[in-house]
N, C-alpha and C. Protein backbone atom coordinates (compact mmCIF):
# COMPACT_ATOMS: atom_id res chain seq x y z
N GLN A 1 40.04 41.07 18.19
CA GLN A 1 39.08 40.43 17.51
C GLN A 1 37.49 40.87 17.71
N VAL A 2 36.87 41.07 16.59
CA VAL A 2 35.07 41.19 16.83
C VAL A 2 34.56 39.98 16.51
N GLN A 3 33.61 39.75 17.44
CA GLN A 3 32.58 38.82 17.27
C GLN A 3 31.33 39.05 16.59
N LEU A 4 30.89 38.29 15.83
CA LEU A 4 29.69 38.93 14.91
C LEU A 4 28.60 37.78 15.04
N ALA A 5 27.67 38.45 15.12
CA ALA A 5 26.32 37.49 15.07
C ALA A 5 25.44 38.11 14.02
N GLU A 6 25.26 37.18 12.98
CA GLU A 6 24.06 37.70 11.91
C GLU A 6 22.71 37.20 12.18
N SER A 7 21.56 37.93 11.57
CA SER A 7 20.47 37.03 12.09
C SER A 7 19.59 37.87 10.95
N GLY A 8 18.11 37.37 10.82
CA GLY A 8 17.24 38.08 10.19
C GLY A 8 17.01 37.18 8.70
N GLY A 9 17.87 36.46 8.48
CA GLY A 9 17.50 35.61 7.21
C GLY A 9 16.40 34.78 7.25
N GLY A 10 15.89 34.03 6.08
CA GLY A 10 14.50 33.40 5.72
C GLY A 10 14.30 33.05 4.60
N LEU A 11 13.26 32.47 4.29
CA LEU A 11 12.78 32.10 2.99
C LEU A 11 11.51 33.12 2.61
N VAL A 12 11.79 33.68 1.31
CA VAL A 12 10.84 34.82 0.97
C VAL A 12 10.52 34.73 -0.64
N GLN A 13 9.32 35.06 -0.87
CA GLN A 13 9.19 34.84 -2.27
C GLN A 13 9.91 36.08 -3.25
N ALA A 14 10.30 36.01 -4.46
CA ALA A 14 10.42 36.89 -5.48
C ALA A 14 9.90 38.04 -5.46
N GLY A 15 10.64 39.21 -5.20
CA GLY A 15 9.73 40.58 -4.93
C GLY A 15 9.77 41.04 -3.46
N GLY A 16 9.93 40.06 -2.71
CA GLY A 16 9.64 40.24 -1.07
C GLY A 16 11.15 41.04 -0.72
N SER A 17 10.77 41.25 0.60
CA SER A 17 11.91 41.72 1.55
C SER A 17 12.34 41.23 2.71
N LEU A 18 13.75 41.51 3.15
CA LEU A 18 13.93 41.00 4.42
C LEU A 18 15.07 42.08 4.87
N ARG A 19 15.07 42.17 6.07
CA ARG A 19 16.05 43.00 6.86
C ARG A 19 16.99 42.20 7.87
N LEU A 20 18.32 42.17 7.35
CA LEU A 20 19.65 41.42 8.25
C LEU A 20 20.09 42.56 9.31
N SER A 21 20.44 41.83 10.29
CA SER A 21 20.89 42.57 11.29
C SER A 21 22.24 41.65 11.76
N CYS A 22 23.47 42.58 12.11
CA CYS A 22 24.54 41.75 12.40
C CYS A 22 25.15 42.65 13.74
N ALA A 23 25.24 42.15 14.99
CA ALA A 23 25.77 42.50 16.14
C ALA A 23 27.23 42.21 16.49
N ALA A 24 27.73 43.58 16.55
CA ALA A 24 29.32 43.23 16.93
C ALA A 24 29.39 43.25 18.40
N SER A 25 30.65 42.38 18.90
CA SER A 25 30.96 42.40 20.04
C SER A 25 32.69 42.55 20.08
N GLY A 26 33.10 43.37 21.09
CA GLY A 26 34.52 43.32 21.22
C GLY A 26 34.99 44.53 21.28
N ARG A 27 36.44 44.74 21.43
CA ARG A 27 37.06 46.30 21.66
C ARG A 27 37.05 47.13 20.38
N LEU A 28 37.05 46.24 19.09
CA LEU A 28 37.35 47.13 17.89
C LEU A 28 35.96 47.70 17.26
N PHE A 29 35.82 48.67 17.01
CA PHE A 29 34.39 49.37 16.40
C PHE A 29 34.36 50.41 15.89
N HIS A 30 35.07 51.42 16.76
CA HIS A 30 35.07 52.77 16.41
C HIS A 30 35.96 53.03 15.49
N GLY A 31 35.45 53.87 14.28
CA GLY A 31 36.27 54.33 13.19
C GLY A 31 36.24 52.98 11.91
N TYR A 32 35.64 51.90 12.21
CA TYR A 32 36.02 50.75 11.16
C TYR A 32 34.73 50.97 10.30
N ALA A 33 34.94 50.24 8.98
CA ALA A 33 33.91 49.93 8.20
C ALA A 33 33.13 48.90 8.48
N LEU A 34 32.23 48.52 8.01
CA LEU A 34 31.10 47.35 8.54
C LEU A 34 30.88 46.91 7.06
N ALA A 35 30.97 45.52 6.52
CA ALA A 35 30.56 45.10 5.31
C ALA A 35 29.60 43.86 5.58
N TRP A 36 28.57 43.94 4.36
CA TRP A 36 28.10 42.46 4.09
C TRP A 36 28.62 41.76 2.72
N PHE A 37 28.83 40.51 2.92
CA PHE A 37 29.11 39.63 2.02
C PHE A 37 28.17 38.45 1.83
N ARG A 38 28.21 37.94 0.74
CA ARG A 38 27.15 36.65 0.68
C ARG A 38 28.13 35.58 -0.32
N GLN A 39 27.52 34.22 0.12
CA GLN A 39 28.19 33.14 -0.67
C GLN A 39 27.02 32.16 -0.77
N ALA A 40 27.08 31.88 -2.11
CA ALA A 40 25.93 31.05 -2.60
C ALA A 40 26.71 29.67 -2.88
N PRO A 41 25.98 28.50 -2.55
CA PRO A 41 26.81 26.85 -2.99
C PRO A 41 27.59 26.98 -3.98
N GLY A 42 28.80 26.35 -3.87
CA GLY A 42 29.89 26.25 -5.18
C GLY A 42 30.30 27.75 -5.57
N LYS A 43 30.10 29.00 -4.85
CA LYS A 43 30.57 29.92 -5.26
C LYS A 43 31.48 30.64 -4.22
N GLU A 44 32.28 31.62 -4.73
CA GLU A 44 33.11 32.26 -3.86
C GLU A 44 32.35 33.18 -3.17
N ARG A 45 32.74 33.85 -1.97
CA ARG A 45 32.30 34.63 -1.27
C ARG A 45 32.48 36.01 -1.80
N GLU A 46 31.27 36.86 -1.97
CA GLU A 46 31.34 37.98 -2.80
C GLU A 46 31.01 39.20 -2.06
N PHE A 47 31.31 40.30 -2.03
CA PHE A 47 30.83 41.82 -1.66
C PHE A 47 29.76 42.29 -1.87
N VAL A 48 28.90 42.50 -1.00
CA VAL A 48 27.66 43.11 -1.25
C VAL A 48 27.59 44.35 -0.97
N ALA A 49 27.63 45.15 0.14
CA ALA A 49 27.71 46.43 0.48
C ALA A 49 28.66 46.89 1.61
N VAL A 50 28.78 48.14 1.87
CA VAL A 50 29.92 48.33 3.15
C VAL A 50 29.56 49.90 3.54
N ILE A 51 29.60 49.77 4.70
CA ILE A 51 29.23 51.43 5.19
C ILE A 51 30.40 51.79 6.07
N ASN A 52 31.12 52.96 5.88
CA ASN A 52 32.01 53.58 6.68
C ASN A 52 31.69 54.22 7.92
N TRP A 53 32.51 54.52 8.77
CA TRP A 53 32.19 55.02 10.22
C TRP A 53 31.25 56.14 10.21
N ASN A 54 31.30 57.17 9.01
CA ASN A 54 30.38 58.25 9.09
C ASN A 54 29.35 58.14 8.10
N GLY A 55 29.03 57.16 7.30
CA GLY A 55 27.82 56.61 6.74
C GLY A 55 27.97 56.43 5.44
N GLY A 56 29.10 56.70 4.91
CA GLY A 56 29.27 56.67 3.34
C GLY A 56 29.30 55.15 2.97
N THR A 57 28.58 55.12 1.89
CA THR A 57 28.14 53.80 1.36
C THR A 57 28.77 53.09 -0.02
N ARG A 58 28.98 51.89 -0.38
CA ARG A 58 29.15 51.43 -1.56
C ARG A 58 28.32 50.24 -1.69
N TYR A 59 28.16 49.80 -2.69
CA TYR A 59 27.31 48.67 -3.10
C TYR A 59 27.64 48.05 -4.31
N SER A 60 27.64 46.65 -4.44
CA SER A 60 27.88 45.91 -5.70
C SER A 60 26.94 46.48 -6.48
N ASP A 61 27.27 46.38 -8.05
CA ASP A 61 26.18 46.57 -8.97
C ASP A 61 25.07 45.65 -8.89
N SER A 62 25.10 44.42 -8.62
CA SER A 62 24.06 43.53 -8.41
C SER A 62 22.91 43.61 -7.43
N VAL A 63 23.14 44.63 -6.36
CA VAL A 63 22.14 44.81 -5.43
C VAL A 63 21.72 46.41 -5.43
N LYS A 64 22.80 47.05 -6.06
CA LYS A 64 22.42 48.67 -6.17
C LYS A 64 21.08 49.05 -6.60
N GLY A 65 20.37 50.08 -5.62
CA GLY A 65 19.19 50.21 -5.89
C GLY A 65 18.07 49.42 -4.96
N ARG A 66 18.49 48.29 -4.84
CA ARG A 66 17.66 47.18 -4.11
C ARG A 66 17.93 47.15 -2.71
N PHE A 67 19.07 47.22 -2.18
CA PHE A 67 19.50 46.81 -0.76
C PHE A 67 20.10 48.26 -0.44
N THR A 68 20.08 48.27 1.01
CA THR A 68 20.47 49.48 1.68
C THR A 68 20.97 49.17 2.95
N ILE A 69 22.46 49.44 3.36
CA ILE A 69 23.32 49.21 4.46
C ILE A 69 23.18 50.18 5.27
N SER A 70 23.06 50.00 6.70
CA SER A 70 23.16 51.15 7.70
C SER A 70 23.58 50.53 8.76
N ARG A 71 24.16 51.47 9.71
CA ARG A 71 24.88 51.00 10.95
C ARG A 71 24.39 51.91 11.86
N ASP A 72 24.34 51.31 13.33
CA ASP A 72 23.82 52.03 14.56
C ASP A 72 25.03 51.73 15.43
N ASN A 73 25.70 52.86 15.54
CA ASN A 73 27.05 52.73 16.02
C ASN A 73 27.09 52.47 17.62
N ALA A 74 25.84 53.16 18.17
CA ALA A 74 25.71 53.05 19.64
C ALA A 74 25.36 51.68 20.23
N GLU A 75 24.64 51.04 19.03
CA GLU A 75 24.30 49.61 19.45
C GLU A 75 25.40 48.59 18.84
N LYS A 76 26.34 49.02 17.92
CA LYS A 76 27.53 47.95 17.45
C LYS A 76 26.69 47.32 16.49
N THR A 77 25.72 47.69 15.68
CA THR A 77 25.28 46.73 14.79
C THR A 77 25.02 47.32 13.41
N VAL A 78 25.06 46.48 12.31
CA VAL A 78 24.97 46.92 10.82
C VAL A 78 23.73 46.08 10.37
N TYR A 79 22.91 46.96 9.64
CA TYR A 79 21.99 46.17 8.81
C TYR A 79 21.84 46.14 7.44
N LEU A 80 21.31 45.49 6.84
CA LEU A 80 21.21 45.12 5.27
C LEU A 80 19.58 45.19 5.21
N GLN A 81 18.90 46.03 4.74
CA GLN A 81 17.41 46.23 4.06
C GLN A 81 17.60 45.67 2.59
N MET A 82 16.95 44.57 2.50
CA MET A 82 16.96 43.85 1.15
C MET A 82 15.42 43.74 0.51
N ASN A 83 15.40 44.63 -0.56
CA ASN A 83 13.98 44.79 -1.23
C ASN A 83 14.02 44.22 -2.54
N ASP A 84 12.83 44.04 -3.04
CA ASP A 84 12.67 43.44 -4.43
C ASP A 84 13.72 42.40 -4.71
N LEU A 85 13.59 41.28 -3.71
CA LEU A 85 14.62 39.99 -3.91
C LEU A 85 14.38 39.15 -4.97
N LYS A 86 15.63 38.60 -5.42
CA LYS A 86 15.40 37.84 -6.62
C LYS A 86 16.17 36.46 -6.37
N PRO A 87 15.74 35.28 -6.92
CA PRO A 87 16.31 34.22 -6.83
C PRO A 87 17.81 34.20 -6.90
N GLU A 88 18.25 35.11 -7.53
CA GLU A 88 19.68 34.95 -7.62
C GLU A 88 20.68 35.62 -6.23
N ASP A 89 19.59 36.33 -5.48
CA ASP A 89 19.93 36.71 -4.16
C ASP A 89 20.11 35.66 -3.22
N THR A 90 19.80 34.42 -3.56
CA THR A 90 20.17 33.38 -2.65
C THR A 90 21.56 32.92 -2.26
N ALA A 91 21.73 33.22 -0.89
CA ALA A 91 23.10 32.87 -0.31
C ALA A 91 23.11 32.85 0.99
N ARG A 92 24.12 32.55 1.63
CA ARG A 92 24.27 32.46 3.22
C ARG A 92 25.05 34.16 3.10
N TYR A 93 24.55 34.90 3.95
CA TYR A 93 25.04 36.33 4.05
C TYR A 93 25.76 36.39 5.52
N PHE A 94 26.94 37.17 5.22
CA PHE A 94 28.08 37.54 6.52
C PHE A 94 28.05 38.87 6.55
N CYS A 95 28.37 39.39 7.69
CA CYS A 95 29.05 40.57 7.91
C CYS A 95 30.50 40.62 8.46
N ASN A 96 31.41 41.86 8.12
CA ASN A 96 32.49 41.63 8.65
C ASN A 96 33.04 43.33 8.82
N ILE A 97 34.23 43.44 9.49
CA ILE A 97 34.51 44.79 10.06
C ILE A 97 35.87 44.83 9.60
N GLY A 98 36.47 45.82 9.24
CA GLY A 98 37.55 46.17 8.72
C GLY A 98 37.94 47.57 8.26
N ALA A 99 39.37 47.90 7.67
CA ALA A 99 39.25 48.97 7.11
C ALA A 99 38.68 49.43 5.65
N TRP A 100 38.13 50.67 5.85
CA TRP A 100 37.56 50.92 4.40
C TRP A 100 38.50 50.96 2.92
N PRO A 101 37.96 50.62 1.94
CA PRO A 101 36.88 50.32 1.74
C PRO A 101 36.31 49.05 2.04
N LEU A 102 36.93 47.93 2.27
CA LEU A 102 36.48 46.62 2.66
C LEU A 102 35.68 46.30 1.63
N SER A 103 35.92 46.05 0.39
CA SER A 103 35.04 45.86 -0.89
C SER A 103 35.39 44.53 -1.16
N GLY A 104 35.95 43.46 -0.56
CA GLY A 104 36.30 42.29 -1.09
C GLY A 104 36.89 41.04 0.45
N SER A 105 36.06 40.26 0.07
CA SER A 105 36.52 39.31 1.43
C SER A 105 38.16 39.04 1.69
N ARG A 106 38.83 39.35 0.65
CA ARG A 106 40.42 39.09 0.86
C ARG A 106 40.94 40.07 1.61
N TYR A 107 40.19 41.05 1.91
CA TYR A 107 40.62 42.28 2.68
C TYR A 107 39.98 42.07 4.38
N VAL A 108 39.56 41.09 4.38
CA VAL A 108 39.12 41.16 5.91
C VAL A 108 39.84 40.06 6.67
N ASN A 109 40.35 40.59 7.89
CA ASN A 109 41.09 39.82 8.72
C ASN A 109 40.74 39.36 10.14
N ASN A 110 39.43 39.81 10.20
CA ASN A 110 38.54 39.40 11.37
C ASN A 110 37.95 37.77 11.11
N PRO A 111 37.73 37.07 12.35
CA PRO A 111 37.24 35.95 12.04
C PRO A 111 35.56 36.21 11.41
N TRP A 112 35.29 35.04 10.57
CA TRP A 112 33.63 35.13 9.94
C TRP A 112 32.74 34.71 11.16
N GLY A 113 31.78 35.17 11.27
CA GLY A 113 30.47 34.49 12.12
C GLY A 113 29.75 33.52 11.15
N GLN A 114 28.60 32.76 11.63
CA GLN A 114 28.17 31.99 11.13
C GLN A 114 27.33 32.24 10.01
N GLY A 115 26.88 33.54 9.98
CA GLY A 115 26.20 34.13 8.61
C GLY A 115 24.41 33.67 8.85
N THR A 116 23.95 34.07 7.92
CA THR A 116 22.29 33.86 8.02
C THR A 116 21.71 33.75 6.56
N GLN A 117 21.26 32.58 6.39
CA GLN A 117 20.60 32.03 5.01
C GLN A 117 19.50 32.80 4.75
N VAL A 118 19.69 33.28 3.34
CA VAL A 118 18.56 33.79 2.42
C VAL A 118 18.12 33.10 1.56
N THR A 119 16.99 32.38 1.22
CA THR A 119 16.43 31.67 0.36
C THR A 119 15.15 32.66 -0.29
N VAL A 120 15.43 32.99 -1.69
CA VAL A 120 14.49 33.47 -2.36
C VAL A 120 13.68 32.54 -3.24
N SER A 121 12.84 32.19 -3.33
CA SER A 121 11.87 31.32 -4.17
C SER A 121 11.26 32.31 -5.37
N SER A 122 11.16 31.45 -6.55
CA SER A 122 10.48 32.31 -7.80
C SER A 122 9.10 32.01 -8.04
């Protein structure tokens, strides 16, 4: 198992930016994909972005062009740079690890962390 600790959330006005971080610890990391998901109140957890070991990425249509996922393999950390934030981006954001493409929470077998709250005001 991999332990995950998300940070960097907060309250921001529409059009603003935030950078989320997720530090992983544990034996499994090398060769795995890292992904960000989010869950708004009353909604299911949804896929946001994923990055594979070599830097290949995929994004949900709702964040494409505004969010950028990156990773630092030496630091076992994945980042999510979020620009031009919108009120509909308001959610709790989680990261996780698994086999590529990891494009849905149903493919996640690792325990979830606490997440980090992002609130975008209009």
